[in-house]
PDB file of C-alpha atoms in Angstrom:
ATOM      1  CA  MET A   1       3.033  19.095 -14.193  1.00 62.00           C
ATOM      2  CA  PRO A   2       4.050  15.475 -13.631  1.00 71.00           C
ATOM      3  CA  TYR A   3       7.089  14.861 -11.422  1.00 82.00           C
ATOM      4  CA  ASP A   4       9.629  12.073 -11.384  1.00 88.00           C
ATOM      5  CA  ILE A   5       9.761  12.169  -7.596  1.00 92.00           C
ATOM      6  CA  ILE A   6       7.631  13.500  -4.753  1.00 95.00           C
ATOM      7  CA  ILE A   7       9.443  13.783  -1.421  1.00 95.00           C
ATOM      8  CA  ILE A   8       7.646  14.098   1.907  1.00 96.00           C
ATOM      9  CA  GLU A   9      10.306  15.043   4.465  1.00 95.00           C
ATOM     10  CA  ASP A  10       9.825  17.518   7.340  1.00 93.00           C
ATOM     11  CA  GLU A  11      13.529  18.046   8.102  1.00 92.00           C
ATOM     12  CA  THR A  12      14.398  21.202   6.189  1.00 93.00           C
ATOM     13  CA  ASP A  13      18.121  20.578   5.828  1.00 91.00           C
ATOM     14  CA  LEU A  14      17.696  16.994   4.675  1.00 90.00           C
ATOM     15  CA  GLY A  15      14.853  17.882   2.330  1.00 91.00           C
ATOM     16  CA  ASN A  16      16.937  20.625   0.749  1.00 91.00           C
ATOM     17  CA  VAL A  17      19.923  18.330   0.271  1.00 89.00           C
ATOM     18  CA  ILE A  18      17.936  15.484  -1.279  1.00 90.00           C
ATOM     19  CA  THR A  19      15.951  17.812  -3.542  1.00 90.00           C
ATOM     20  CA  ALA A  20      19.016  19.713  -4.750  1.00 88.00           C
ATOM     21  CA  TYR A  21      21.033  16.565  -5.368  1.00 86.00           C
ATOM     22  CA  LEU A  22      18.244  14.858  -7.314  1.00 87.00           C
ATOM     23  CA  LYS A  23      17.676  17.944  -9.448  1.00 87.00           C
ATOM     24  CA  LEU A  24      21.373  18.028 -10.249  1.00 81.00           C
ATOM     25  CA  ARG A  25      21.012  14.442 -11.469  1.00 81.00           C
ATOM     26  CA  GLY A  26      18.253  15.491 -13.842  1.00 84.00           C
ATOM     27  CA  PHE A  27      15.154  14.452 -11.903  1.00 87.00           C
ATOM     28  CA  SER A  28      12.093  16.679 -11.561  1.00 90.00           C
ATOM     29  CA  VAL A  29      11.271  16.878  -7.848  1.00 93.00           C
ATOM     30  CA  LEU A  30       8.364  18.148  -5.737  1.00 95.00           C
ATOM     31  CA  TRP A  31       9.012  18.439  -1.981  1.00 96.00           C
ATOM     32  CA  PHE A  32       6.429  18.636   0.808  1.00 96.00           C
ATOM     33  CA  GLN A  33       7.084  18.961   4.545  1.00 96.00           C
ATOM     34  CA  ASN A  34       3.762  17.615   5.823  1.00 96.00           C
ATOM     35  CA  ALA A  35       1.068  15.102   4.967  1.00 95.00           C
ATOM     36  CA  THR A  36      -1.775  17.593   4.553  1.00 95.00           C
ATOM     37  CA  GLU A  37      -0.225  19.459   1.635  1.00 95.00           C
ATOM     38  CA  THR A  38       0.840  16.161   0.086  1.00 95.00           C
ATOM     39  CA  LEU A  39      -2.697  14.770   0.147  1.00 95.00           C
ATOM     40  CA  ASP A  40      -4.158  18.002  -1.245  1.00 94.00           C
ATOM     41  CA  TYR A  41      -1.772  17.870  -4.197  1.00 93.00           C
ATOM     42  CA  TYR A  42      -1.919  14.123  -4.767  1.00 94.00           C
ATOM     43  CA  SER A  43      -5.719  13.967  -4.695  1.00 92.00           C
ATOM     44  CA  ALA A  44      -5.716  16.303  -7.692  1.00 90.00           C
ATOM     45  CA  ASN A  45      -2.730  14.622  -9.435  1.00 89.00           C
ATOM     46  CA  PRO A  46      -2.802  10.913  -8.584  1.00 87.00           C
ATOM     47  CA  PHE A  47      -1.413   9.347 -11.759  1.00 84.00           C
ATOM     48  CA  ASP A  48       1.278  11.748 -12.932  1.00 79.00           C
ATOM     49  CA  ASN A  49       4.176  10.939 -10.619  1.00 85.00           C
ATOM     50  CA  LYS A  50       6.721   8.153 -10.980  1.00 87.00           C
ATOM     51  CA  LEU A  51       7.901   7.681  -7.385  1.00 92.00           C
ATOM     52  CA  ILE A  52       7.060   8.909  -3.879  1.00 94.00           C
ATOM     53  CA  ILE A  53       9.526   8.973  -0.965  1.00 94.00           C
ATOM     54  CA  VAL A  54       7.771   9.100   2.407  1.00 95.00           C
ATOM     55  CA  ASP A  55       9.372   9.978   5.724  1.00 93.00           C
ATOM     56  CA  VAL A  56       7.735   8.070   8.564  1.00 91.00           C
ATOM     57  CA  GLN A  57       7.912  10.867  11.152  1.00 90.00           C
ATOM     58  CA  LEU A  58       5.837  13.809   9.943  1.00 93.00           C
ATOM     59  CA  PRO A  59       4.346  16.630  12.023  1.00 92.00           C
ATOM     60  CA  ASP A  60       0.670  16.033  11.180  1.00 93.00           C
ATOM     61  CA  LEU A  61       0.381  12.336  10.256  1.00 93.00           C
ATOM     62  CA  ASN A  62       2.775   9.411  10.393  1.00 91.00           C
ATOM     63  CA  GLY A  63       4.177   8.259   7.078  1.00 93.00           C
ATOM     64  CA  PHE A  64       2.571   4.824   7.279  1.00 93.00           C
ATOM     65  CA  ASP A  65      -0.918   6.343   7.470  1.00 94.00           C
ATOM     66  CA  LEU A  66      -0.063   8.826   4.725  1.00 95.00           C
ATOM     67  CA  ALA A  67       1.188   6.051   2.432  1.00 94.00           C
ATOM     68  CA  ALA A  68      -1.984   4.048   3.047  1.00 93.00           C
ATOM     69  CA  LYS A  69      -4.069   7.063   1.967  1.00 94.00           C
ATOM     70  CA  LEU A  70      -1.953   7.547  -1.167  1.00 94.00           C
ATOM     71  CA  VAL A  71      -2.282   3.890  -2.119  1.00 90.00           C
ATOM     72  CA  LYS A  72      -6.038   4.097  -1.621  1.00 90.00           C
ATOM     73  CA  ILE A  73      -6.128   6.937  -4.169  1.00 91.00           C
ATOM     74  CA  ASN A  74      -3.796   5.157  -6.621  1.00 89.00           C
ATOM     75  CA  PRO A  75      -3.044   1.498  -5.825  1.00 84.00           C
ATOM     76  CA  SER A  76      -0.336   1.297  -8.500  1.00 82.00           C
ATOM     77  CA  GLN A  77       1.784   4.163  -7.125  1.00 88.00           C
ATOM     78  CA  PRO A  78       5.391   3.076  -6.398  1.00 89.00           C
ATOM     79  CA  PHE A  79       6.728   4.439  -3.108  1.00 92.00           C
ATOM     80  CA  PHE A  80       9.268   3.741  -0.402  1.00 90.00           C
ATOM     81  CA  PHE A  81       9.931   4.881   3.142  1.00 91.00           C
ATOM     82  CA  LEU A  82      12.834   6.995   4.341  1.00 85.00           C
ATOM     83  CA  THR A  83      13.161   6.916   8.121  1.00 80.00           C
ATOM     84  CA  ALA A  84      15.336   6.803  11.206  1.00 77.00           C
ATOM     85  CA  HIS A  85      13.367   3.802  12.436  1.00 68.00           C
ATOM     86  CA  ASN A  86      14.764   0.409  11.513  1.00 64.00           C
ATOM     87  CA  GLU A  87      12.877  -1.922  13.841  1.00 68.00           C
ATOM     88  CA  LYS A  88      11.599  -5.165  12.370  1.00 71.00           C
ATOM     89  CA  GLN A  89       7.991  -4.319  13.204  1.00 75.00           C
ATOM     90  CA  ASP A  90       8.198  -0.969  11.410  1.00 75.00           C
ATOM     91  CA  ARG A  91       9.811  -2.501   8.317  1.00 75.00           C
ATOM     92  CA  LEU A  92       7.131  -5.178   8.079  1.00 76.00           C
ATOM     93  CA  ARG A  93       4.389  -2.600   8.546  1.00 80.00           C
ATOM     94  CA  GLY A  94       5.776  -0.544   5.678  1.00 80.00           C
ATOM     95  CA  LEU A  95       6.115  -3.555   3.408  1.00 77.00           C
ATOM     96  CA  LYS A  96       2.553  -4.656   4.138  1.00 80.00           C
ATOM     97  CA  ILE A  97       1.261  -1.289   2.952  1.00 86.00           C
ATOM     98  CA  GLY A  98       3.019  -1.967  -0.340  1.00 84.00           C
ATOM     99  CA  ALA A  99       6.355  -0.157  -0.072  1.00 86.00           C
ATOM    100  CA  ILE A 100       8.947  -1.112  -2.652  1.00 81.00           C
ATOM    101  CA  ASP A 101      11.839  -0.291  -0.344  1.00 78.00           C
ATOM    102  CA  TYR A 102      12.681   0.976   3.132  1.00 80.00           C
ATOM    103  CA  ILE A 103      15.791   3.108   3.521  1.00 82.00           C
ATOM    104  CA  SER A 104      17.111   3.900   6.981  1.00 81.00           C
ATOM    105  CA  LYS A 105      18.753   7.147   8.079  1.00 81.00           C
ATOM    106  CA  PRO A 106      21.583   7.962   8.004  1.00 80.00           C
ATOM    107  CA  PHE A 107      22.265   6.997   4.408  1.00 81.00           C
ATOM    108  CA  GLU A 108      24.682   7.806   1.628  1.00 80.00           C
ATOM    109  CA  ILE A 109      23.070  10.228  -0.817  1.00 81.00           C
ATOM    110  CA  GLU A 110      24.643   8.438  -3.774  1.00 76.00           C
ATOM    111  CA  GLU A 111      23.097   5.141  -2.683  1.00 75.00           C
ATOM    112  CA  LEU A 112      19.713   6.855  -2.411  1.00 82.00           C
ATOM    113  CA  VAL A 113      20.030   8.281  -5.919  1.00 80.00           C
ATOM    114  CA  LEU A 114      20.989   4.902  -7.384  1.00 74.00           C
ATOM    115  CA  ARG A 115      18.013   3.210  -5.752  1.00 77.00           C
ATOM    116  CA  ILE A 116      15.692   5.930  -7.018  1.00 83.00           C
ATOM    117  CA  ALA A 117      17.042   5.634 -10.565  1.00 77.00           C
ATOM    118  CA  ASN A 118      16.638   1.850 -10.518  1.00 72.00           C
ATOM    119  CA  ILE A 119      13.050   2.071  -9.286  1.00 76.00           C
ATOM    120  CA  ILE A 120      12.026   4.720 -11.811  1.00 76.00           C
ATOM    121  CA  ASN A 121      13.635   2.797 -14.671  1.00 70.00           C
ATOM    122  CA  LYS A 122      11.881  -0.368 -13.593  1.00 67.00           C
ATOM    123  CA  PHE A 123       8.385   1.027 -13.189  1.00 65.00           C
ATOM    124  CA  SER A 124       8.263   3.706 -15.885  1.00 59.00           C
ATOM    125  CA  PRO A 125       6.425   2.743 -19.073  1.00 51.00           C
ATOM    126  CA  ASN A 126       8.753   1.996 -21.962  1.00 42.00           C
ATOM    127  CA  PRO A 127       7.427   3.686 -25.103  1.00 37.00           C
ATOM    128  CA  LYS A 128       9.621   1.446 -27.281  1.00 34.00           C
ATOM    129  CA  VAL A 129       7.710  -1.704 -26.299  1.00 31.00           C
ATOM    130  CA  THR A 130       5.458  -2.699 -29.167  1.00 30.00           C
ATOM    131  CA  ALA A 131       2.041  -4.287 -28.952  1.00 31.00           C
ATOM    132  CA  THR A 132       3.544  -7.680 -29.810  1.00 32.00           C
ATOM    133  CA  ALA A 133       6.273  -7.509 -27.152  1.00 36.00           C
ATOM    134  CA  LYS A 134       4.029  -8.547 -24.260  1.00 47.00           C
ATOM    135  CA  PRO A 135       0.357  -9.491 -24.025  1.00 53.00           C
ATOM    136  CA  GLY A 136      -1.911  -6.795 -22.648  1.00 72.00           C
ATOM    137  CA  TYR A 137      -4.015  -9.338 -20.772  1.00 80.00           C
ATOM    138  CA  ILE A 138      -4.120 -12.980 -19.772  1.00 85.00           C
ATOM    139  CA  THR A 139      -7.366 -14.926 -19.388  1.00 88.00           C
ATOM    140  CA  MET A 140      -7.015 -17.685 -16.805  1.00 88.00           C
ATOM    141  CA  GLY A 141     -10.223 -19.618 -16.321  1.00 87.00           C
ATOM    142  CA  ASP A 142     -12.826 -17.170 -14.988  1.00 90.00           C
ATOM    143  CA  ILE A 143     -10.168 -14.534 -14.159  1.00 91.00           C
ATOM    144  CA  ARG A 144      -8.818 -11.968 -16.606  1.00 89.00           C
ATOM    145  CA  TYR A 145      -5.536 -10.337 -15.600  1.00 90.00           C
ATOM    146  CA  GLN A 146      -5.239  -6.974 -17.349  1.00 85.00           C
ATOM    147  CA  LYS A 147      -1.476  -6.500 -17.235  1.00 79.00           C
ATOM    148  CA  ASP A 148      -1.313  -3.191 -19.036  1.00 72.00           C
ATOM    149  CA  GLN A 149      -3.853  -1.547 -16.724  1.00 77.00           C
ATOM    150  CA  LEU A 150      -2.928  -3.226 -13.410  1.00 80.00           C
ATOM    151  CA  PHE A 151      -6.225  -4.868 -12.522  1.00 85.00           C
ATOM    152  CA  VAL A 152      -7.943  -8.245 -12.540  1.00 89.00           C
ATOM    153  CA  LEU A 153     -11.468  -8.759 -13.823  1.00 89.00           C
ATOM    154  CA  MET A 154     -13.295 -11.057 -11.424  1.00 89.00           C
ATOM    155  CA  PRO A 155     -15.964 -13.655 -12.300  1.00 89.00           C
ATOM    156  CA  ASP A 156     -18.684 -11.226 -11.157  1.00 88.00           C
ATOM    157  CA  GLY A 157     -17.394  -8.541 -13.546  1.00 87.00           C
ATOM    158  CA  LYS A 158     -15.788  -6.422 -10.826  1.00 88.00           C
ATOM    159  CA  GLU A 159     -12.411  -4.824 -11.582  1.00 87.00           C
ATOM    160  CA  ILE A 160      -9.935  -5.132  -8.686  1.00 87.00           C
ATOM    161  CA  PRO A 161      -6.881  -2.848  -8.919  1.00 84.00           C
ATOM    162  CA  LEU A 162      -3.412  -4.230  -8.242  1.00 83.00           C
ATOM    163  CA  THR A 163      -0.370  -2.473  -6.887  1.00 77.00           C
ATOM    164  CA  VAL A 164       2.707  -2.457  -9.089  1.00 76.00           C
ATOM    165  CA  ARG A 165       4.374  -5.106  -6.928  1.00 81.00           C
ATOM    166  CA  GLU A 166       1.271  -7.317  -6.837  1.00 85.00           C
ATOM    167  CA  SER A 167       1.126  -7.135 -10.606  1.00 84.00           C
ATOM    168  CA  GLU A 168       4.807  -8.076 -10.882  1.00 85.00           C
ATOM    169  CA  VAL A 169       4.299 -11.125  -8.661  1.00 90.00           C
ATOM    170  CA  LEU A 170       1.206 -12.201 -10.569  1.00 91.00           C
ATOM    171  CA  ASP A 171       2.977 -11.641 -13.883  1.00 87.00           C
ATOM    172  CA  LEU A 172       5.761 -14.066 -12.961  1.00 89.00           C
ATOM    173  CA  LEU A 173       3.319 -16.681 -11.691  1.00 91.00           C
ATOM    174  CA  ALA A 174       1.047 -16.276 -14.741  1.00 88.00           C
ATOM    175  CA  GLY A 175       4.016 -16.880 -17.011  1.00 84.00           C
ATOM    176  CA  ASN A 176       4.394 -20.338 -15.439  1.00 87.00           C
ATOM    177  CA  ILE A 177       0.812 -21.493 -14.941  1.00 89.00           C
ATOM    178  CA  ASN A 178       0.475 -24.917 -13.306  1.00 90.00           C
ATOM    179  CA  GLN A 179       4.223 -24.977 -12.679  1.00 91.00           C
ATOM    180  CA  VAL A 180       6.203 -24.386  -9.517  1.00 93.00           C
ATOM    181  CA  VAL A 181       7.873 -20.986  -9.330  1.00 93.00           C
ATOM    182  CA  LYS A 182      10.626 -21.038  -6.737  1.00 93.00           C
ATOM    183  CA  LYS A 183      10.380 -18.472  -3.977  1.00 93.00           C
ATOM    184  CA  LYS A 184      14.068 -17.693  -4.341  1.00 91.00           C
ATOM    185  CA  ASP A 185      13.627 -16.985  -8.058  1.00 90.00           C
ATOM    186  CA  LEU A 186      10.759 -14.599  -7.330  1.00 91.00           C
ATOM    187  CA  LEU A 187      12.811 -12.740  -4.732  1.00 90.00           C
ATOM    188  CA  LEU A 188      15.873 -12.429  -6.950  1.00 87.00           C
ATOM    189  CA  SER A 189      13.793 -11.295  -9.899  1.00 84.00           C
ATOM    190  CA  LEU A 190      11.762  -8.663  -8.025  1.00 83.00           C
ATOM    191  CA  TRP A 191      14.089  -7.478  -5.228  1.00 81.00           C
ATOM    192  CA  GLY A 192      17.516  -8.582  -6.329  1.00 80.00           C
ATOM    193  CA  ASN A 193      18.145 -10.581  -3.151  1.00 81.00           C
ATOM    194  CA  ASP A 194      16.384 -13.160  -0.991  1.00 84.00           C
ATOM    195  CA  ASP A 195      16.841 -11.681   2.483  1.00 82.00           C
ATOM    196  CA  TYR A 196      14.391 -12.103   5.366  1.00 82.00           C
ATOM    197  CA  PHE A 197      12.453  -8.854   4.918  1.00 77.00           C
ATOM    198  CA  ASN A 198      11.964  -9.323   1.198  1.00 81.00           C
ATOM    199  CA  GLY A 199      10.786 -12.855   1.867  1.00 86.00           C
ATOM    200  CA  LYS A 200       8.193 -11.554   4.313  1.00 85.00           C
ATOM    201  CA  SER A 201       7.115  -8.900   1.843  1.00 83.00           C
ATOM    202  CA  LEU A 202       6.645 -11.511  -0.882  1.00 88.00           C
ATOM    203  CA  GLU A 203       4.489 -13.561   1.479  1.00 89.00           C
ATOM    204  CA  VAL A 204       2.267 -10.518   2.004  1.00 86.00           C
ATOM    205  CA  PHE A 205       1.745 -10.034  -1.731  1.00 89.00           C
ATOM    206  CA  ILE A 206       1.079 -13.747  -2.267  1.00 92.00           C
ATOM    207  CA  SER A 207      -1.508 -13.668   0.537  1.00 91.00           C
ATOM    208  CA  ARG A 208      -3.268 -10.680  -1.042  1.00 88.00           C
ATOM    209  CA  LEU A 209      -3.459 -12.407  -4.424  1.00 92.00           C
ATOM    210  CA  ARG A 210      -4.591 -15.659  -2.845  1.00 92.00           C
ATOM    211  CA  ARG A 211      -7.444 -13.878  -1.047  1.00 90.00           C
ATOM    212  CA  LEU A 212      -8.408 -12.242  -4.333  1.00 89.00           C
ATOM    213  CA  PHE A 213      -8.661 -15.579  -6.122  1.00 91.00           C
ATOM    214  CA  ARG A 214     -10.947 -17.059  -3.493  1.00 90.00           C
ATOM    215  CA  ALA A 215     -13.787 -15.620  -5.563  1.00 90.00           C
ATOM    216  CA  SER A 216     -12.779 -17.938  -8.422  1.00 91.00           C
ATOM    217  CA  ASP A 217     -13.772 -21.593  -8.834  1.00 89.00           C
ATOM    218  CA  GLN A 218     -11.031 -22.184 -11.383  1.00 91.00           C
ATOM    219  CA  VAL A 219      -7.909 -20.266 -10.323  1.00 92.00           C
ATOM    220  CA  SER A 220      -5.846 -20.528  -7.124  1.00 93.00           C
ATOM    221  CA  ILE A 221      -2.356 -19.938  -5.766  1.00 94.00           C
ATOM    222  CA  GLU A 222      -0.916 -22.796  -3.745  1.00 93.00           C
ATOM    223  CA  ASN A 223       2.200 -23.120  -1.618  1.00 92.00           C
ATOM    224  CA  VAL A 224       4.744 -25.802  -2.346  1.00 92.00           C
ATOM    225  CA  TYR A 225       6.295 -26.221   1.065  1.00 88.00           C
ATOM    226  CA  GLY A 226       9.959 -25.290   1.179  1.00 87.00           C
ATOM    227  CA  LEU A 227      10.078 -24.498  -2.530  1.00 92.00           C
ATOM    228  CA  GLY A 228       7.691 -21.860  -3.866  1.00 93.00           C
ATOM    229  CA  TYR A 229       4.239 -21.295  -5.355  1.00 95.00           C
ATOM    230  CA  ILE A 230       1.977 -22.541  -8.152  1.00 94.00           C
ATOM    231  CA  LEU A 231      -0.683 -20.522  -9.953  1.00 93.00           C
ATOM    232  CA  LYS A 232      -3.180 -23.257 -10.790  1.00 92.00           C
ATOM    233  CA  VAL A 233      -5.922 -23.159 -13.411  1.00 90.00           C
ATOM    234  CA  ASN A 234      -8.075 -26.285 -13.206  1.00 84.00           C
ATOM    235  CA  LYS A 235      -9.390 -28.236 -16.199  1.00 71.00           C
ATOM    236  CA  GLN A 236     -12.793 -26.604 -15.993  1.00 69.00           C
ATOM    237  CA  GLY A 237     -11.041 -23.263 -16.609  1.00 55.00           C
ATOM    238  CA  GLY A 238     -10.133 -24.266 -20.148  1.00 59.00           C
ATOM    239  CA  ASP A 239      -7.138 -22.950 -22.019  1.00 60.00           C
ATOM    240  CA  VAL A 240      -5.124 -19.970 -20.865  1.00 68.00           C
ATOM    241  CA  THR A 241      -5.262 -17.231 -23.513  1.00 68.00           C
ATOM    242  CA  PHE A 242      -3.182 -14.137 -24.168  1.00 62.00           C
ATOM    243  CA  GLY A 243      -4.290 -10.987 -25.935  1.00 55.00           C
ATOM    244  CA  GLN A 244      -3.504  -7.364 -26.677  1.00 54.00           C
TER     245      GLN A 244
END
């Protein structure tokens, strides 16, 4: 069955508390205490689960390596880290893998639940959205961004999957083609604040997208020093088109 939340936490007491509390709040929860069992399950069920919470310190594999394996199976899987480590280097490592958030122990259980609810609400498909509410794809020069399926179709015909966060960043830039999008506006829209770590995370996602577009002769992402970014489509790319 699909689950709202998968928890990977080796501390029995903490795992029990989080699982019980989330179930009381109406979430369906699956709890693992090691990476091996998680990978066995997730390999067979990669697209059914809304959110994964990964503890960094696990008995058989560290959470960073586990998260990297999960993302390789399903690049669009939302996840965040739950850990006693709060060093800058660890936070940046987690964000570079694609983590949405990074919550340090000890924490208030109510805060954890609120963050989880916000993430699930944000990333879960909304069945009430009609076909005319948002375009399913955007063609930008020789690049086609398939919003509804989280991938870009490259000039050579290859489909490159995007993470949820990469898609969100690209979506905001693609809605303002050939215009400056302020970095602060991106941070406030995607993270709700413009602190240092979120800024670094945004830079990582921009760098990934920029490397992706190097294969294009018509589309690029450029920095506007001290202000933000521009998704540029040159004249040879023709008109930008939207479709379902």
